[in-house]
Short mmCIF file of N, CA and C in Angstrom, two decimals:
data_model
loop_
_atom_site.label_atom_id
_atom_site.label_comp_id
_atom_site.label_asym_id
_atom_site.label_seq_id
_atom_site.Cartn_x
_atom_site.Cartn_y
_atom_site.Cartn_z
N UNK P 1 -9.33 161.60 32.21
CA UNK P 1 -8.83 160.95 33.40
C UNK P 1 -8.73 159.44 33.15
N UNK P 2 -7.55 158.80 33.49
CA UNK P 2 -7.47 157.46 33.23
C UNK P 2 -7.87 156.66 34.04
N UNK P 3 -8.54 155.58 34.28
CA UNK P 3 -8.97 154.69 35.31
C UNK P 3 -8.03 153.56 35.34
N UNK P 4 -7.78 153.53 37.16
CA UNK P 4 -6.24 152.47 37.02
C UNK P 4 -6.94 151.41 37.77
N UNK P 5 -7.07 149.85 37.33
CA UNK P 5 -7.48 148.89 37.89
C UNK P 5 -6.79 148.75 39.23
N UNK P 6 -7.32 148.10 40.07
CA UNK P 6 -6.84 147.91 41.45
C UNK P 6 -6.82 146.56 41.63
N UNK P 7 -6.14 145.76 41.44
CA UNK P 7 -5.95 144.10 41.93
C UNK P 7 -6.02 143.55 42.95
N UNK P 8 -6.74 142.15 43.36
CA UNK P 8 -6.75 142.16 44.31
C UNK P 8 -6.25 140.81 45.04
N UNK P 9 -5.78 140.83 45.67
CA UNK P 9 -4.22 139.71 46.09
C UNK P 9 -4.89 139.63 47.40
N UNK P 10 -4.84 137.84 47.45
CA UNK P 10 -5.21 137.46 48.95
C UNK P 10 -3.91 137.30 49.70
N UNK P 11 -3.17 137.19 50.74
CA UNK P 11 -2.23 137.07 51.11
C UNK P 11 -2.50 136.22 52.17
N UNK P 12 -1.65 134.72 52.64
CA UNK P 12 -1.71 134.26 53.71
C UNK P 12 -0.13 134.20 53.73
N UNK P 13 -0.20 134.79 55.19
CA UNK P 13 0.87 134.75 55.55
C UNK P 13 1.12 134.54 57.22
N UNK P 14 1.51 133.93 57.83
CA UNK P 14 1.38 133.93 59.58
C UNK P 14 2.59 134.67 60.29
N UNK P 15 3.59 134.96 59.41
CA UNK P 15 4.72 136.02 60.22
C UNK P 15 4.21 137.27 60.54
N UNK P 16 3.90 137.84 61.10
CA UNK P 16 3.62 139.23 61.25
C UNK P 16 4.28 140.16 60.75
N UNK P 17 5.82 140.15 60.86
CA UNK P 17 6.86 140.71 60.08
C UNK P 17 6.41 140.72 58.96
N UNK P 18 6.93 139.54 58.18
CA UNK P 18 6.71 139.60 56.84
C UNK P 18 4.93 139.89 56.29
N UNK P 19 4.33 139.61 56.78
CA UNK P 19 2.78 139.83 56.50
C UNK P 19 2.80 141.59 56.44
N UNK P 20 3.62 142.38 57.46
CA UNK P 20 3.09 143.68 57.51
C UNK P 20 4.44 144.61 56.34
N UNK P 21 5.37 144.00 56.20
CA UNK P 21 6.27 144.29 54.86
C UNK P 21 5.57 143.84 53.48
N UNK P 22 5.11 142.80 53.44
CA UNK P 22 4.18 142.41 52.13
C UNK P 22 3.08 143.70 52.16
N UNK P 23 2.38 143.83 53.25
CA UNK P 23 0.90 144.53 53.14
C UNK P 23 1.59 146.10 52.38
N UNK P 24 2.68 146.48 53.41
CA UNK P 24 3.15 147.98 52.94
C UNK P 24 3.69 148.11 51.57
N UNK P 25 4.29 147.01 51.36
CA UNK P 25 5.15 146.68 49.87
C UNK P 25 3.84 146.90 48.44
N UNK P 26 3.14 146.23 48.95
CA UNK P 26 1.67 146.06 47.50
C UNK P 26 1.14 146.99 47.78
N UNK P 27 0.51 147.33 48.82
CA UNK P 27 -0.63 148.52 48.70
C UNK P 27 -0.12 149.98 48.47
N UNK P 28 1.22 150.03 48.11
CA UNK P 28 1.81 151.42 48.03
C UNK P 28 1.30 151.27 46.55
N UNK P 29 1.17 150.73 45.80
CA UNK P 29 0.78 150.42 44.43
C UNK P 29 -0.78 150.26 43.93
N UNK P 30 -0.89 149.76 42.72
CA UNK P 30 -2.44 149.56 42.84
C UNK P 30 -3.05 147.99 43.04
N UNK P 31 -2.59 147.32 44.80
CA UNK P 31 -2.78 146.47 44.90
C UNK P 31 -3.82 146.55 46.53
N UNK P 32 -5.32 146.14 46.19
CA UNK P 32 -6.00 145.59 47.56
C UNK P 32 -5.68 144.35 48.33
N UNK P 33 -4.90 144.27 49.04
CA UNK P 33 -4.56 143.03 49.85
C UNK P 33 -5.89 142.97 51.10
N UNK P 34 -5.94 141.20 51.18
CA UNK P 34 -6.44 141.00 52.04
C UNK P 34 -5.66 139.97 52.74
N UNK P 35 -5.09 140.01 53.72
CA UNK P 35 -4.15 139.42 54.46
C UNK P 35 -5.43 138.42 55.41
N UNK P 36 -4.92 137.27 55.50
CA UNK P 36 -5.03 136.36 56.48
C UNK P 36 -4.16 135.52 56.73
N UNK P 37 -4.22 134.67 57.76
CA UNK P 37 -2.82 134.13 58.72
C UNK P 37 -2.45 132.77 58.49
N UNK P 38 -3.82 131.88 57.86
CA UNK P 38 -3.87 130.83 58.30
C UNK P 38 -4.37 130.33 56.81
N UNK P 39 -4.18 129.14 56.09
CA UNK P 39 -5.09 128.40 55.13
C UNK P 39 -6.68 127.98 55.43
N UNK P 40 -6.77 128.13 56.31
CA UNK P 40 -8.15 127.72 56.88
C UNK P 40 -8.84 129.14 56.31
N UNK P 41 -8.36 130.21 57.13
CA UNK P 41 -8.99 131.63 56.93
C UNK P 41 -8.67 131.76 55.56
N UNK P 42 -8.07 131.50 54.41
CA UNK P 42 -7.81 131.49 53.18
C UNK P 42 -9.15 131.02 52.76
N UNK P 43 -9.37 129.81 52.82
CA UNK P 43 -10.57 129.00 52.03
C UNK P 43 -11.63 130.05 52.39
N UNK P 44 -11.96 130.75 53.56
CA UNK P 44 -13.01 131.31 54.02
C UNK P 44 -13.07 132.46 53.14
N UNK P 45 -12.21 133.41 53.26
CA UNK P 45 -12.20 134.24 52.15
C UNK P 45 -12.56 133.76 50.59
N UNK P 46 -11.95 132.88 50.07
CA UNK P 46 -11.89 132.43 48.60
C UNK P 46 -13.63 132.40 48.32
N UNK P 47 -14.32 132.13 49.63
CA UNK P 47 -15.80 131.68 49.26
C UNK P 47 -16.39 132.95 48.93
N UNK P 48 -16.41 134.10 49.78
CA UNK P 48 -17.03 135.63 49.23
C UNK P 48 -15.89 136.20 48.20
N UNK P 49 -15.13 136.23 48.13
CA UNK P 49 -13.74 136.94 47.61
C UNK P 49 -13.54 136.78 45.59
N UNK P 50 -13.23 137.33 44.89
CA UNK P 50 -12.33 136.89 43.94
C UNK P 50 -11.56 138.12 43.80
N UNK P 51 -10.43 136.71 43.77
CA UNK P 51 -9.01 137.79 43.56
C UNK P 51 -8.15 137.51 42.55
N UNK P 52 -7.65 138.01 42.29
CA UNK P 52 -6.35 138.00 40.99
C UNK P 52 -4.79 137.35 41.20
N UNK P 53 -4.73 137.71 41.95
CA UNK P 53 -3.73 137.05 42.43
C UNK P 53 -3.57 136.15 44.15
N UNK P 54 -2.77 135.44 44.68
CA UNK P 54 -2.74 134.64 45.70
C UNK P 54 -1.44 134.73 45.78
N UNK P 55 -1.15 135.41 46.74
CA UNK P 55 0.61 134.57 47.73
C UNK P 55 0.18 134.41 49.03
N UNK P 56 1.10 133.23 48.75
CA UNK P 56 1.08 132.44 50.52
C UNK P 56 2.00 131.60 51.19
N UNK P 57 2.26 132.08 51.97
CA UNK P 57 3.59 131.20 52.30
C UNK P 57 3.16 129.47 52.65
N UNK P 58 4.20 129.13 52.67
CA UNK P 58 4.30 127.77 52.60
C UNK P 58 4.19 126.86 54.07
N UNK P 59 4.75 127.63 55.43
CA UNK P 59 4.32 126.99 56.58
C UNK P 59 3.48 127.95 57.61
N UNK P 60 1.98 127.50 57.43
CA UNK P 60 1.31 128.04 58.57
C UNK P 60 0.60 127.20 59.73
N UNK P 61 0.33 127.61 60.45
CA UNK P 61 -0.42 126.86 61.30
C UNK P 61 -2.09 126.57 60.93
N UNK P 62 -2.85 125.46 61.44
CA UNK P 62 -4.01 124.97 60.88
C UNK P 62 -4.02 124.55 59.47
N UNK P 63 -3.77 125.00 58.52
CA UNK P 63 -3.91 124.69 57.24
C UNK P 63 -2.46 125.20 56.23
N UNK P 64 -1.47 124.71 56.09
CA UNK P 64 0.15 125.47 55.56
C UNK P 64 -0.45 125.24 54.16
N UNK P 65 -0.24 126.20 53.48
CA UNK P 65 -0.13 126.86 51.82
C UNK P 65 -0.38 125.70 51.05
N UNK P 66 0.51 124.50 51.07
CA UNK P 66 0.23 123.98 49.74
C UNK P 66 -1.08 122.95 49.85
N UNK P 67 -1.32 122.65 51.62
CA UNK P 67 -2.80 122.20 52.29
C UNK P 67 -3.55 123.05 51.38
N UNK P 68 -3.77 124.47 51.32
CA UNK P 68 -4.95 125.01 51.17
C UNK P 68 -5.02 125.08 49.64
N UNK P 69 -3.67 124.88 49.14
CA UNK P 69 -4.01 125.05 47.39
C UNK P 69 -4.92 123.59 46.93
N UNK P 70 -4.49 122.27 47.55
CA UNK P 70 -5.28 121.43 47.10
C UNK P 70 -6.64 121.49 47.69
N UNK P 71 -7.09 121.75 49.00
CA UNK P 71 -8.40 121.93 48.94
C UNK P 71 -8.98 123.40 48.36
N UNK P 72 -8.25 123.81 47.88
CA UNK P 72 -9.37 125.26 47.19
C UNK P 72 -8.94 125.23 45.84
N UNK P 73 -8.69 123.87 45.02
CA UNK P 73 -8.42 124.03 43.61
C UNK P 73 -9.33 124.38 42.84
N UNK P 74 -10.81 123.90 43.16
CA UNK P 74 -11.63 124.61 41.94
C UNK P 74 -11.59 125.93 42.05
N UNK P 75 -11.21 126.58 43.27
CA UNK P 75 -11.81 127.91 43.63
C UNK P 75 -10.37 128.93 43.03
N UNK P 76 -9.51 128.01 43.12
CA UNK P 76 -8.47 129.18 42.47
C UNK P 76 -7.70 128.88 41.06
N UNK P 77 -8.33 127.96 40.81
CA UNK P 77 -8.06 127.82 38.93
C UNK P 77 -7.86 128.98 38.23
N UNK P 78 -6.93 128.99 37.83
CA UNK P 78 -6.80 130.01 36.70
C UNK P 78 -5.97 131.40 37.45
N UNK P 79 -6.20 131.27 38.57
CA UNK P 79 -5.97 132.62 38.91
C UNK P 79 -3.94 132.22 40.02
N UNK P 80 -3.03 133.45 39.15
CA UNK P 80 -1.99 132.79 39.84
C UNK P 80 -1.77 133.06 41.25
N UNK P 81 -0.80 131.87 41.75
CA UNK P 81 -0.39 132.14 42.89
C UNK P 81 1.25 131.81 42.72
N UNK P 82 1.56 132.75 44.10
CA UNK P 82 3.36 132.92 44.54
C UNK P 82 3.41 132.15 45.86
N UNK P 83 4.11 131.42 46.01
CA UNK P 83 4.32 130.28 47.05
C UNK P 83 5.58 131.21 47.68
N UNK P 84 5.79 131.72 48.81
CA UNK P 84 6.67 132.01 49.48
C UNK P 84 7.48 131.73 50.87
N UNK P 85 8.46 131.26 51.28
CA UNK P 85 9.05 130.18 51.88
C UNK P 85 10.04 130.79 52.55
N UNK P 86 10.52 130.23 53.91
CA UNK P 86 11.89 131.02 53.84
C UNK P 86 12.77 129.61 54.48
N UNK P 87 12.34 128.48 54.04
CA UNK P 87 12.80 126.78 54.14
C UNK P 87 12.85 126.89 52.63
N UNK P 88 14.07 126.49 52.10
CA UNK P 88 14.21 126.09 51.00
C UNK P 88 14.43 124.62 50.55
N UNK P 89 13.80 123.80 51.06
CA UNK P 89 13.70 122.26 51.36
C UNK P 89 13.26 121.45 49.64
N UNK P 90 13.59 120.93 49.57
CA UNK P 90 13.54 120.56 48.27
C UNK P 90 12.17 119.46 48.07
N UNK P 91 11.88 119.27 49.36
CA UNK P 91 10.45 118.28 49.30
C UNK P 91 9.23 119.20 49.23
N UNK P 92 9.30 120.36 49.47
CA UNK P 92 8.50 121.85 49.94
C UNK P 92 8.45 122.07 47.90
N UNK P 93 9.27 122.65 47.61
CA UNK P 93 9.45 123.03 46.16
C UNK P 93 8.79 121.34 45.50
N UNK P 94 9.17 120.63 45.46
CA UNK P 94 7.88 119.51 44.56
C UNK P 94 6.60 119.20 44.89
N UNK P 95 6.57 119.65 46.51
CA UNK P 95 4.91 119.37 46.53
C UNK P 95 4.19 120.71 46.11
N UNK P 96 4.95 121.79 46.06
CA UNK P 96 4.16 122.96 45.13
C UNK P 96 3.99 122.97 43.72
N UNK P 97 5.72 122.52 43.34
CA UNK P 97 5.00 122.15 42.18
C UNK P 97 4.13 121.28 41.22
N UNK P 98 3.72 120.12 42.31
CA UNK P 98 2.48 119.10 41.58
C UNK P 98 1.11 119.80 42.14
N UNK P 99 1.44 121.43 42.68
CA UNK P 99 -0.03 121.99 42.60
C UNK P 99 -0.20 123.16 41.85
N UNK P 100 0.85 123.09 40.44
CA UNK P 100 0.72 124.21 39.85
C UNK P 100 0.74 125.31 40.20
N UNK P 101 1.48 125.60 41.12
CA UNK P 101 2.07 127.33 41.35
C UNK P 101 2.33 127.65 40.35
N UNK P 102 2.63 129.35 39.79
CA UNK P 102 3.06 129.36 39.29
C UNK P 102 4.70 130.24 39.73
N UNK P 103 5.00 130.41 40.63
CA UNK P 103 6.15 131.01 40.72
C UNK P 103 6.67 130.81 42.33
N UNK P 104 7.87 130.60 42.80
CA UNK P 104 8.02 129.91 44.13
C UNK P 104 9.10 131.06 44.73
N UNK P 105 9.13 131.50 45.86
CA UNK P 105 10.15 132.75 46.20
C UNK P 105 10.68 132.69 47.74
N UNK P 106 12.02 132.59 47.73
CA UNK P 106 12.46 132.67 48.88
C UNK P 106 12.33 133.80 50.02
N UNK P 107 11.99 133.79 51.39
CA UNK P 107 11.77 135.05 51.75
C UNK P 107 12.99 135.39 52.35
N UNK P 108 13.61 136.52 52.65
CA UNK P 108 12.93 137.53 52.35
C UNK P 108 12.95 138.08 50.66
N UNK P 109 11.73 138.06 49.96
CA UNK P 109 11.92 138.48 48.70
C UNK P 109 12.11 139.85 48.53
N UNK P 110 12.70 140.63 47.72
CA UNK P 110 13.18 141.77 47.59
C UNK P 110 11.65 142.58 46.78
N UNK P 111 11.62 143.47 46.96
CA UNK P 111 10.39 144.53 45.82
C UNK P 111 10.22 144.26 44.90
N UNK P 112 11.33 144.65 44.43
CA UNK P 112 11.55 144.71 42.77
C UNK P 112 11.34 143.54 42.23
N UNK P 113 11.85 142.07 42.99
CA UNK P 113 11.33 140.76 42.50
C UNK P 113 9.89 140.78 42.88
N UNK P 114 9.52 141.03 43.81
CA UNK P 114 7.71 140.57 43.67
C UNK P 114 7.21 141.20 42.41
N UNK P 115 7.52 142.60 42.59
CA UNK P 115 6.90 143.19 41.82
C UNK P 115 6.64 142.79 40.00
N UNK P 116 8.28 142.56 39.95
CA UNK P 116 8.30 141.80 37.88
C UNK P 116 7.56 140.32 38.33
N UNK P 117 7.43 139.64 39.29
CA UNK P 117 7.06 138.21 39.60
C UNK P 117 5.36 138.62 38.90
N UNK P 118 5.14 139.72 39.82
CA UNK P 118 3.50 139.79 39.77
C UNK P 118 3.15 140.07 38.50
N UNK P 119 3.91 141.55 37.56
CA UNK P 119 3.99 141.84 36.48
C UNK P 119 4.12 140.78 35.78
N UNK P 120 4.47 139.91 35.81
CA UNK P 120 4.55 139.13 34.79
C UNK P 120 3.91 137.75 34.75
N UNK P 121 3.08 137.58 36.17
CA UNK P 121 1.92 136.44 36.29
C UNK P 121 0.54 137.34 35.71
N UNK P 122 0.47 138.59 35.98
CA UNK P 122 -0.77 139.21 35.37
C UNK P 122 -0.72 139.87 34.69
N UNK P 123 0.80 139.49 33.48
CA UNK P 123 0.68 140.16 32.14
C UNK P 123 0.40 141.78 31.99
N UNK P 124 0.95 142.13 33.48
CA UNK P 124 0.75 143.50 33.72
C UNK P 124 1.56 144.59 32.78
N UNK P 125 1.86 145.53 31.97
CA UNK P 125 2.86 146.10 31.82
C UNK P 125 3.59 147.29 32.61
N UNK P 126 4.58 147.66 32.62
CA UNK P 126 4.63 148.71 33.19
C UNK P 126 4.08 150.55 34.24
N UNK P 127 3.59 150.65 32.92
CA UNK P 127 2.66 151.70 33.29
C UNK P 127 0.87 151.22 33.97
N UNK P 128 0.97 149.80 33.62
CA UNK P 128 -0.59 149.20 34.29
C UNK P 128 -0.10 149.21 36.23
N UNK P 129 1.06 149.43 36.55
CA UNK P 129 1.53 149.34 38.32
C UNK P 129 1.48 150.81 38.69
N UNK P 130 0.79 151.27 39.59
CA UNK P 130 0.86 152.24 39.81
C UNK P 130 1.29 153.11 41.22
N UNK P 131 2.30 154.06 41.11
CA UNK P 131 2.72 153.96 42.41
C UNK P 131 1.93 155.33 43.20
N UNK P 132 1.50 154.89 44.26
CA UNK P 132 0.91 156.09 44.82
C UNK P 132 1.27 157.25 45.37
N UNK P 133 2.68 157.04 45.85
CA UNK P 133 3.37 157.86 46.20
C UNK P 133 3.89 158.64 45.25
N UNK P 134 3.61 158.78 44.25
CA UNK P 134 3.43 159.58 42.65
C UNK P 134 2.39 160.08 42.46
N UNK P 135 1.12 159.99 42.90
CA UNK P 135 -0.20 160.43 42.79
C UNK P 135 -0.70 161.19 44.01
N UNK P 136 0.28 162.12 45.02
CA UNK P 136 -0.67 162.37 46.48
C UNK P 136 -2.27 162.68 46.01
N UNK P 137 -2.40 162.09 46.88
CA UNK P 137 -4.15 162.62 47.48
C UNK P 137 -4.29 164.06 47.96
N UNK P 138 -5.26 164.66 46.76
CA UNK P 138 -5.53 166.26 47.20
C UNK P 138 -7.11 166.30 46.96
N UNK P 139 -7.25 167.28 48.06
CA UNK P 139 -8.74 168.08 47.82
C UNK P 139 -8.66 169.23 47.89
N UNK P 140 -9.71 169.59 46.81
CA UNK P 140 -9.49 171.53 46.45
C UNK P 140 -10.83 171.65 47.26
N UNK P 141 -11.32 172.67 47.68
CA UNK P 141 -12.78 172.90 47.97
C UNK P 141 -13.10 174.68 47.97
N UNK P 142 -14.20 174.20 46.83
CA UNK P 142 -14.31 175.72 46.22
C UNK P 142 -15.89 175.97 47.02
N UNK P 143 -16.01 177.26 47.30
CA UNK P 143 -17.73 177.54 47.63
C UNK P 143 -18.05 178.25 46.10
N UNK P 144 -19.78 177.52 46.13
CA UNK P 144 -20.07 178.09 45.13
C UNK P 144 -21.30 179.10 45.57
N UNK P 145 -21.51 178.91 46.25
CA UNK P 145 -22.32 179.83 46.73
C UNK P 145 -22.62 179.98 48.69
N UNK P 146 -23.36 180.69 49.20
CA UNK P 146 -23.47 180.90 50.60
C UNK P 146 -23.56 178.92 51.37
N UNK P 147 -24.34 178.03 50.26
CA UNK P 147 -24.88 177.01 51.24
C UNK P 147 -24.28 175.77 49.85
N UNK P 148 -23.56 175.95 49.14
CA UNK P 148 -22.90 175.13 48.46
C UNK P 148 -21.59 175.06 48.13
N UNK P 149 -20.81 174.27 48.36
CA UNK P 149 -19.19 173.95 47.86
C UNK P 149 -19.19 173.11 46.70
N UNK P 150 -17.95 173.15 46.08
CA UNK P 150 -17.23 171.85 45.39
C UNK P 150 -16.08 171.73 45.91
N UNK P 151 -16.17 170.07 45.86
CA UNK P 151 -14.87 169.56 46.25
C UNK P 151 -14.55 168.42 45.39
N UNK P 152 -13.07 168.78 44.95
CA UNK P 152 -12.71 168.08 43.98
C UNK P 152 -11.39 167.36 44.68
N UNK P 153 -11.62 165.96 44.68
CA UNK P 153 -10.43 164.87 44.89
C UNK P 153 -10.09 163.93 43.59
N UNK P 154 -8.38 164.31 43.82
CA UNK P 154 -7.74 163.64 42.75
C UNK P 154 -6.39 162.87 43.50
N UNK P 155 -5.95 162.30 43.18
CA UNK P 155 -4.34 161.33 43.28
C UNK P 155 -5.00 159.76 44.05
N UNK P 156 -4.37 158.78 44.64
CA UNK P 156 -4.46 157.83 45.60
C UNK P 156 -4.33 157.90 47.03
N UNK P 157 -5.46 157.79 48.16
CA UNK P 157 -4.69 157.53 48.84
C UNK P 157 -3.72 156.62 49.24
N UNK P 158 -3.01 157.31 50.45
CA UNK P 158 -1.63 156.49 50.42
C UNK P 158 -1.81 155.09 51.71
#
């Protein structure tokens, strides 16, 4: 049996729309999102949390994206983030990039682009993405005797 890593992507995002298309989009895969709304609630997470990846859009309320990348730089060194926008303002794109993003995306971004975006910030290959809707979730349940079963679960849930 192969063991498939599960990544784990903070997401700030304050659209609801797009926050609940992102959430359905990654977690059909082998991605744990933890969605919050705000940069403020970002930093809060970052303190118990490590994650692998970070997208966040660029205007939120209390604390907007590229606010929270400079105050949580020690905390997210190394680890990439996707700046996502749906202002394509050209003062927006340089103040992200003097905070080292590494990849900047107009919304609405399409699947297939997040997806090679992510694949290719975490050096993922192909077969390392895994889709769940390829794996259903089953349980067999055998008795083995009057006061004992087995139950055997295999695939993802969805």
């Amino acid at each position: 049996m192969q063991l498939i890593k599960v990544y784990q992507v903070l997401l700030l995002e304050d659209d609801e729309s797009s926050a609940k298309l992102l959430l359905h989009t990654l977690e059909r895969y082998n991605f744990n999102v933890t969605h919050v709304s705000d940069g403020q609630a970002g930093l809060s997470k970052l303190r118990s949390h490590h994650f692998d990846l970070i997208i966040s859009d660029v205007m939120m309320p209390y604390l907007d994206g590229i606010s929270f990348l400079q105050k949580a730089k020690e905390q997210v060194a190394g680890t990439p983030v996707i700046m996502l926008t749906s202002v394509g303002e050209k003062e927006s794109v340089v103040r992200a990039a003097n905070q080292n993003i590494s990849a900047y995306l107009l919304k609405p971004v399409a699947t297939q682009t997040l997806l090679e975006k992510i694949a290719q910030l975490l050096s993922l290959k192909p077969e390392m993405i895994v889709d769940k809707k390829q794996h259903p979730l089953e349980v067999k349940i055998s008795e083995t005797s009057i006061s004992q079963m087995l139950m055997e679960i295999s695939g993802c849930p969805g």
